[in-house]
CSV table of C-alpha atoms and ligand atoms in Angstrom, one decimal:
chain,number,residue,atom,x,y,z
A,222,MET,CA,51.5,71.1,68.6
A,223,ARG,CA,55.1,72.1,67.4
A,224,ARG,CA,55.9,75.7,68.7
A,225,ILE,CA,57.8,77.8,66.4
A,226,LEU,CA,60.1,80.8,68.0
A,227,GLU,CA,60.9,83.8,66.4
A,228,PRO,CA,64.7,85.3,66.8
A,229,GLY,CA,63.6,87.6,69.6
A,230,GLN,CA,61.7,85.3,71.6
A,231,ILE,CA,64.7,82.5,71.1
A,232,GLU,CA,66.9,85.0,72.8
A,233,ALA,CA,64.4,86.0,75.8
A,234,PHE,CA,64.0,82.3,76.1
A,235,ALA,CA,67.6,81.8,76.5
A,236,GLU,CA,67.8,84.5,78.7
A,237,GLY,CA,65.5,83.2,81.2
A,238,ALA,CA,66.7,79.4,81.1
A,239,ILE,CA,70.6,80.5,81.7
A,240,PRO,CA,71.4,83.0,84.3
A,241,ARG,CA,73.9,85.3,82.8
A,242,LEU,CA,75.3,86.3,85.9
A,243,ARG,CA,76.1,85.2,89.6
A,244,LEU,CA,76.8,88.2,91.9
A,245,PRO,CA,79.2,87.1,94.8
A,246,GLU,CA,77.2,86.1,98.0
A,247,ARG,CA,78.5,88.6,100.8
A,248,THR,CA,77.5,86.2,103.3
A,249,THR,CA,79.8,83.2,102.6
A,250,VAL,CA,81.9,84.3,99.5
A,251,PHE,CA,85.4,84.3,101.4
A,252,ALA,CA,84.7,81.6,104.0
A,253,ALA,CA,83.9,79.1,101.5
A,254,ARG,CA,87.4,80.3,100.0
A,255,ALA,CA,89.1,80.0,103.3
A,256,ARG,CA,87.6,76.6,104.0
A,257,ARG,CA,88.5,75.2,100.5
A,258,LEU,CA,92.1,76.6,100.9
A,259,ARG,CA,92.7,74.6,104.3
A,260,GLN,CA,91.1,71.6,102.6
A,261,GLN,CA,93.2,71.6,99.7
A,262,GLY,CA,96.4,72.2,101.9
A,263,ALA,CA,95.8,69.3,104.1
A,264,PRO,CA,98.2,66.2,104.1
A,265,GLY,CA,97.5,64.1,101.2
A,266,ALA,CA,95.1,66.8,99.3
A,267,PRO,CA,96.6,68.2,96.1
A,268,GLY,CA,97.9,71.3,97.6
A,269,GLN,CA,100.0,69.6,100.2
A,270,ALA,CA,103.0,70.7,98.6
A,271,ILE,CA,102.2,74.4,99.1
A,272,GLY,CA,100.4,73.8,102.2
A,273,ALA,CA,101.9,76.4,104.6
A,274,TYR,CA,101.1,79.0,101.8
A,275,LEU,CA,97.5,77.9,101.3
A,276,HIS,CA,96.8,78.1,105.4
A,277,LEU,CA,98.4,81.6,105.3
A,278,MET,CA,96.1,82.5,102.3
A,279,ALA,CA,93.4,80.8,104.3
A,280,ALA,CA,94.0,82.9,107.4
A,281,VAL,CA,93.7,86.1,104.9
A,282,ALA,CA,90.2,84.7,103.6
A,283,ASP,CA,89.1,84.5,106.9
A,284,ALA,CA,90.2,88.0,107.6
A,285,GLN,CA,88.4,89.2,104.3
A,286,GLN,CA,85.0,87.5,105.2
A,287,ALA,CA,85.3,89.6,108.9
A,288,ALA,CA,86.0,92.9,107.1
A,289,LEU,CA,83.6,92.4,104.3
A,290,GLU,CA,80.8,92.3,107.0
A,291,THR,CA,81.5,96.1,107.9
A,292,CYS,CA,82.4,97.4,104.4
A,293,GLU,CA,79.9,99.6,103.1
A,294,PRO,CA,81.2,101.8,100.3
A,295,ALA,CA,78.9,104.1,98.4
A,296,LEU,CA,77.1,102.0,95.4
A,297,PRO,CA,77.1,103.5,92.0
A,298,THR,CA,74.9,106.6,91.5
A,299,ALA,CA,72.2,106.8,88.7
A,300,THR,CA,74.6,108.9,86.4
A,301,GLN,CA,77.4,106.2,87.0
A,302,LEU,CA,74.6,103.3,86.1
A,303,ALA,CA,73.6,105.3,83.1
A,304,ARG,CA,77.0,106.1,81.9
A,305,SER,CA,78.0,102.4,81.8
A,306,HIS,CA,74.9,101.3,80.2
A,307,THR,CA,75.3,104.3,77.3
A,308,HIS,CA,78.9,103.2,76.3
A,309,GLY,CA,78.6,99.5,77.4
A,310,MET,CA,81.5,99.6,80.2
A,311,PRO,CA,81.7,97.6,83.4
A,312,LEU,CA,79.8,99.5,85.8
A,313,ILE,CA,82.7,99.1,88.4
A,314,HIS,CA,85.8,99.6,86.5
A,315,ALA,CA,88.8,98.2,88.5
A,316,GLY,CA,90.9,100.8,86.7
A,317,SER,CA,89.0,103.8,86.9
A,318,TRP,CA,86.5,103.6,89.6
A,319,PRO,CA,87.1,106.3,92.2
A,320,ARG,CA,87.9,104.1,95.5
A,321,GLU,CA,87.0,105.9,98.6
A,322,ARG,CA,90.0,106.4,101.2
A,323,THR,CA,88.5,104.0,103.5
A,324,TRP,CA,89.6,101.0,101.4
A,325,ARG,CA,93.4,101.5,102.9
A,326,ALA,CA,91.8,100.6,106.4
A,327,LEU,CA,91.2,97.0,104.9
A,328,VAL,CA,94.8,96.9,104.1
A,329,GLY,CA,95.7,97.3,107.9
A,330,GLN,CA,93.2,94.5,108.8
A,331,MET,CA,94.7,92.0,106.0
A,332,CYS,CA,98.2,92.6,107.3
A,333,ALA,CA,96.9,91.9,111.2
A,334,ALA,CA,95.5,88.6,110.0
A,335,VAL,CA,99.1,88.0,108.6
A,336,ALA,CA,100.5,89.0,111.8
A,337,ALA,CA,98.2,86.8,113.9
A,338,ALA,CA,98.5,83.8,112.1
A,339,GLY,CA,100.7,80.8,113.0
A,340,ASP,CA,103.8,79.8,110.9
A,341,VAL,CA,104.0,82.8,108.6
A,342,PRO,CA,107.0,82.9,106.7
A,343,PRO,CA,109.5,85.8,107.5
A,344,GLY,CA,109.2,87.2,104.0
A,345,ALA,CA,105.4,87.8,104.0
A,346,ARG,CA,105.6,89.2,107.5
A,347,GLU,CA,108.0,91.7,106.4
A,348,ALA,CA,105.7,92.3,103.1
A,349,CYS,CA,103.2,93.1,105.3
A,350,GLU,CA,104.9,95.6,107.5
A,351,ARG,CA,106.4,97.3,104.5
A,352,LEU,CA,102.8,97.4,103.3
A,353,ARG,CA,101.3,99.0,106.6
A,354,ALA,CA,104.4,101.6,106.5
A,355,LEU,CA,103.4,102.8,103.0
A,356,PRO,CA,102.3,106.6,102.7
A,357,PRO,CA,98.9,106.7,101.3
A,358,PRO,CA,100.2,108.2,98.0
A,359,GLN,CA,102.4,104.9,97.2
A,360,LEU,CA,99.8,102.7,98.4
A,361,GLU,CA,97.2,104.0,95.8
A,362,ALA,CA,99.9,103.5,93.3
A,363,GLN,CA,100.4,100.4,94.2
A,364,ALA,CA,96.9,99.3,94.1
A,365,ASP,CA,96.7,100.8,90.6
A,366,ALA,CA,99.4,99.0,89.3
A,367,LEU,CA,97.9,95.7,90.8
A,368,LEU,CA,94.6,96.4,89.5
A,369,ALA,CA,95.8,97.2,85.9
A,370,ALA,CA,98.3,93.9,86.4
A,371,CYS,CA,101.5,96.4,85.5
A,372,ALA,CA,103.8,93.5,86.4
A,373,ASP,CA,106.9,95.7,86.6
A,374,ALA,CA,105.8,98.2,89.0
A,375,ILE,CA,104.0,95.7,91.6
A,376,GLU,CA,106.3,94.7,94.8
A,377,VAL,CA,105.1,90.8,94.4
A,378,ALA,CA,105.7,89.7,98.0
A,379,ALA,CA,102.9,92.2,99.1
A,380,ALA,CA,101.0,91.9,96.1
A,381,PRO,CA,98.6,89.1,97.6
A,382,PHE,CA,98.0,90.9,100.9
A,383,LEU,CA,96.9,94.3,98.9
A,384,MET,CA,94.8,92.1,96.3
A,385,ALA,CA,93.2,90.8,99.3
A,386,ALA,CA,92.0,94.1,100.5
A,387,LEU,CA,91.1,95.2,96.9
A,388,GLN,CA,88.9,92.1,96.5
A,389,VAL,CA,87.2,93.0,99.9
A,390,TYR,CA,86.3,96.4,98.4
A,391,TRP,CA,85.0,95.4,95.3
A,392,VAL,CA,82.8,92.3,96.7
A,393,ALA,CA,81.2,94.9,98.7
A,394,LEU,CA,80.2,96.7,95.7
A,395,ALA,CA,79.4,93.6,93.4
A,396,SER,CA,77.6,91.6,96.0
A,397,ARG,CA,74.9,94.7,96.6
A,398,LEU,CA,74.0,95.0,92.9
A,399,THR,CA,71.5,93.7,90.9
A,400,PRO,CA,72.1,91.5,87.8
A,401,GLU,CA,69.6,94.1,85.7
A,402,GLN,CA,72.2,97.0,86.5
A,403,VAL,CA,75.2,95.0,85.2
A,404,VAL,CA,75.3,95.5,81.1
A,405,GLU,CA,76.6,92.8,79.2
A,406,LEU,CA,79.8,93.4,77.4
A,407,GLU,CA,80.8,92.5,73.9
A,408,VAL,CA,83.7,91.2,75.0
A,409,SER,CA,82.6,87.7,77.1
A,410,GLY,CA,86.4,87.3,78.4
A,411,LEU,CA,86.1,90.1,81.0
A,412,CYS,CA,83.9,90.7,84.1
A,413,PRO,CA,81.0,92.6,83.4
A,414,VAL,CA,81.0,94.2,86.8
A,415,CYS,CA,84.4,95.4,86.9
A,416,GLY,CA,86.5,94.6,83.5
A,417,THR,CA,89.4,92.3,85.3
A,418,LEU,CA,90.3,88.9,83.7
A,419,PRO,CA,88.8,85.5,85.2
A,420,VAL,CA,91.2,83.4,87.3
A,421,ALA,CA,89.1,80.1,86.4
A,422,SER,CA,85.9,78.7,85.3
A,423,ILE,CA,83.3,76.5,86.9
A,424,VAL,CA,81.0,74.6,85.7
A,425,ARG,CA,78.1,74.7,88.3
A,426,ALA,CA,76.0,71.8,89.5
A,427,ASP,CA,73.2,73.7,91.7
A,428,GLU,CA,69.7,73.9,90.8
A,429,ARG,CA,69.6,77.3,89.4
A,430,SER,CA,72.8,77.0,86.9
A,431,GLN,CA,73.3,73.1,86.7
A,432,GLY,CA,75.6,72.2,84.0
A,433,TYR,CA,76.3,75.8,82.9
A,434,ARG,CA,79.7,77.0,82.8
A,435,TYR,CA,80.8,80.5,84.5
A,436,LEU,CA,83.9,82.6,84.4
A,437,HIS,CA,84.9,83.8,87.8
A,438,CYS,CA,86.4,87.2,88.4
A,439,ALA,CA,89.5,87.5,90.0
A,440,LEU,CA,88.5,90.9,91.9
A,441,CYS,CA,84.8,91.2,92.8
A,442,ALA,CA,84.0,87.2,92.2
A,443,THR,CA,81.4,87.7,90.3
A,444,GLU,CA,80.6,84.8,87.6
A,445,TRP,CA,79.5,85.0,84.2
A,446,HIS,CA,78.3,82.6,81.5
A,447,LEU,CA,80.4,81.3,78.8
A,448,VAL,CA,79.2,78.3,76.6
A,449,ARG,CA,81.4,75.3,77.3
A,450,ILE,CA,84.1,74.2,74.9
A,451,THR,CA,85.1,77.9,74.0
A,452,CYS,CA,88.3,79.2,75.0
A,453,SER,CA,88.1,82.1,77.6
A,454,GLN,CA,91.0,84.1,76.1
A,455,CYS,CA,89.9,84.3,72.2
A,456,GLN,CA,86.8,82.9,72.7
A,457,GLY,CA,87.8,80.1,69.6
A,458,THR,CA,85.8,76.9,69.5
A,459,ALA,CA,88.1,74.8,67.5
A,460,ASN,CA,90.7,72.7,69.1
A,461,ILE,CA,89.7,73.1,72.7
A,462,ALA,CA,91.2,70.3,75.0
A,463,TYR,CA,91.2,69.1,78.1
A,464,HIS,CA,94.0,68.1,80.5
A,465,SER,CA,94.2,66.7,84.0
A,466,ILE,CA,97.0,65.5,86.5
A,467,GLU,CA,97.0,61.5,86.0
A,468,GLY,CA,95.6,60.5,89.0
A,469,GLY,CA,95.0,63.5,90.4
A,470,ALA,CA,91.5,65.2,91.3
A,471,GLU,CA,88.7,64.8,88.8
A,472,ALA,CA,87.0,68.2,89.8
A,473,VAL,CA,89.8,70.3,88.2
A,474,ARG,CA,90.9,70.2,84.5
A,475,ALA,CA,92.7,72.7,82.0
A,476,GLU,CA,90.9,73.9,79.1
A,477,SER,CA,93.5,74.6,76.4
A,478,CYS,CA,93.0,76.6,73.1
A,479,ASP,CA,95.4,75.8,70.1
A,480,ALA,CA,94.7,79.2,68.8
A,481,CYS,CA,95.7,81.3,71.2
A,482,HIS,CA,98.1,78.7,73.1
A,483,THR,CA,96.7,79.7,76.3
A,484,TYR,CA,94.8,77.9,79.0
A,485,ARG,CA,92.5,78.3,82.2
A,486,LYS,CA,91.5,75.7,85.0
A,487,ILE,CA,88.0,74.4,84.8
A,488,LEU,CA,86.2,73.1,88.0
A,489,TYR,CA,83.3,70.9,88.2
A,490,GLN,CA,81.2,71.2,91.0
A,491,GLU,CA,79.5,67.8,90.1
A,492,LYS,CA,82.7,65.7,90.8
A,493,ASP,CA,83.3,67.8,94.0
A,494,PRO,CA,80.8,70.3,95.7
A,495,ASN,CA,83.1,72.2,97.6
A,496,VAL,CA,85.6,73.5,94.7
A,497,GLU,CA,86.0,77.3,94.9
A,498,PRO,CA,87.8,78.8,91.7
A,499,VAL,CA,90.5,80.7,93.4
A,500,ALA,CA,91.4,78.0,95.9
A,501,ASP,CA,91.5,75.3,93.3
A,502,ASP,CA,93.1,77.2,91.0
A,503,LEU,CA,95.9,77.8,93.7
A,504,ALA,CA,96.1,74.1,94.8
A,505,SER,CA,96.7,72.9,91.3
A,506,LEU,CA,100.0,74.4,90.5
A,507,ALA,CA,101.4,70.6,89.5
A,508,LEU,CA,98.8,71.1,86.6
A,509,ASP,CA,100.3,74.6,85.7
A,510,LEU,CA,103.6,72.9,85.6
A,511,LEU,CA,102.1,70.2,82.9
A,512,MET,CA,100.7,72.6,80.8
A,513,SER,CA,103.8,74.8,80.7
A,514,GLU,CA,105.7,72.2,79.6
A,515,ALA,CA,103.3,71.2,77.0
A,516,GLY,CA,103.9,74.8,75.7
A,517,TYR,CA,100.6,76.6,76.7
A,518,HIS,CA,100.6,80.1,78.6
A,519,ARG,CA,98.2,80.9,81.5
A,520,GLY,CA,95.6,83.2,80.7
A,521,SER,CA,95.7,85.2,83.5
A,522,GLY,CA,97.1,84.6,87.1
A,523,ASN,CA,96.0,83.8,90.4
A,524,PRO,CA,95.1,86.9,92.7
A,525,LEU,CA,97.0,85.6,95.6
A,526,LEU,CA,100.1,84.3,93.8
A,527,TRP,CA,102.2,87.0,91.9
A,528,GLN,CA,105.2,86.4,90.1
A,529,THR,CA,108.3,88.9,89.5
A,530,PRO,CA,108.5,89.8,85.6
A,531,ALA,CA,111.8,87.6,85.4
A,532,GLU,CA,109.8,84.6,87.0
A,533,ARG,CA,107.3,85.2,84.2
A,534,ARG,CA,109.6,85.6,81.7
A,535,ALA,CA,111.6,82.5,82.3
A,536,GLU,CA,108.1,80.7,82.2
A,537,SER,CA,107.5,82.1,79.1
A,538,LEU,CA,110.4,81.0,77.8
A,539,SER,CA,110.3,77.8,78.9
A,540,ALA,CA,106.9,77.4,77.2
A,541,THR,CA,107.8,78.3,73.9
B,130,ZN,ZN1,84.9,91.3,88.6
B,131,ZN,ZN1,92.1,80.7,72.4
């Protein structure tokens, strides 16, 4: 017998079938990233050309995992939860969430990890020293600029380490939420937990989410579902194309849109079970070069690599 579903039932069915959200896994999120950064930066791997940088970021990711284990900021109150649901706003909005001052200690922990790592470029070491010496009001201002991606106010050399501290804080919050607490946003291009742009997308291969594509938040590592062959920037579905480096890894491609001329990387876990959005995006800079030459802009940057406004301008000029 054929069963006919009413529209409401179809929605309920779809919701049950596709996990809408994948909240970050507190015990493994940064450790997996560290492992992947080292793997991709090894001789012969795709990120070999920037291997030293990937190894430095792996040391930072290890420090993030260690810091996360003891980081327990206060979770949203009932009032904050209700407000988020009433207004359809991200629950822990990056730009407006009241950070507890304890987050600043995380900056010190990230900088200590850089100081302890071997083969650190002098620029990175000095950037960390400057960061540690910043008085709290300036540190808070730098964090605000980063979270708002306000390029002109960001000190780019220090930005990856500051961002690393903020990631720990936001993952500490996001990983203790339940999917029911998180509202579905009208705009599917932003993280429903913190309102940040995604770094890349990933087609998952595990049993729970097999074959479904998720956008991965650059700040809190939450993943939210987006149907495949859809632009993660403008949600257009026409003229989507996929690009890869000839002879390069099959697990990483760039998904471009001819309506808004942007692209983001898309990773395929079935081709490589170890893909990790932040690490693989960073390690595939050659693909960014290819896309820039083809006239496409990145949808958003990598949280562990910041460019000066002048570098951004040069890139956008070369892409037009
Ligand atoms: Zn987020
Ligand atoms: Zn688009």
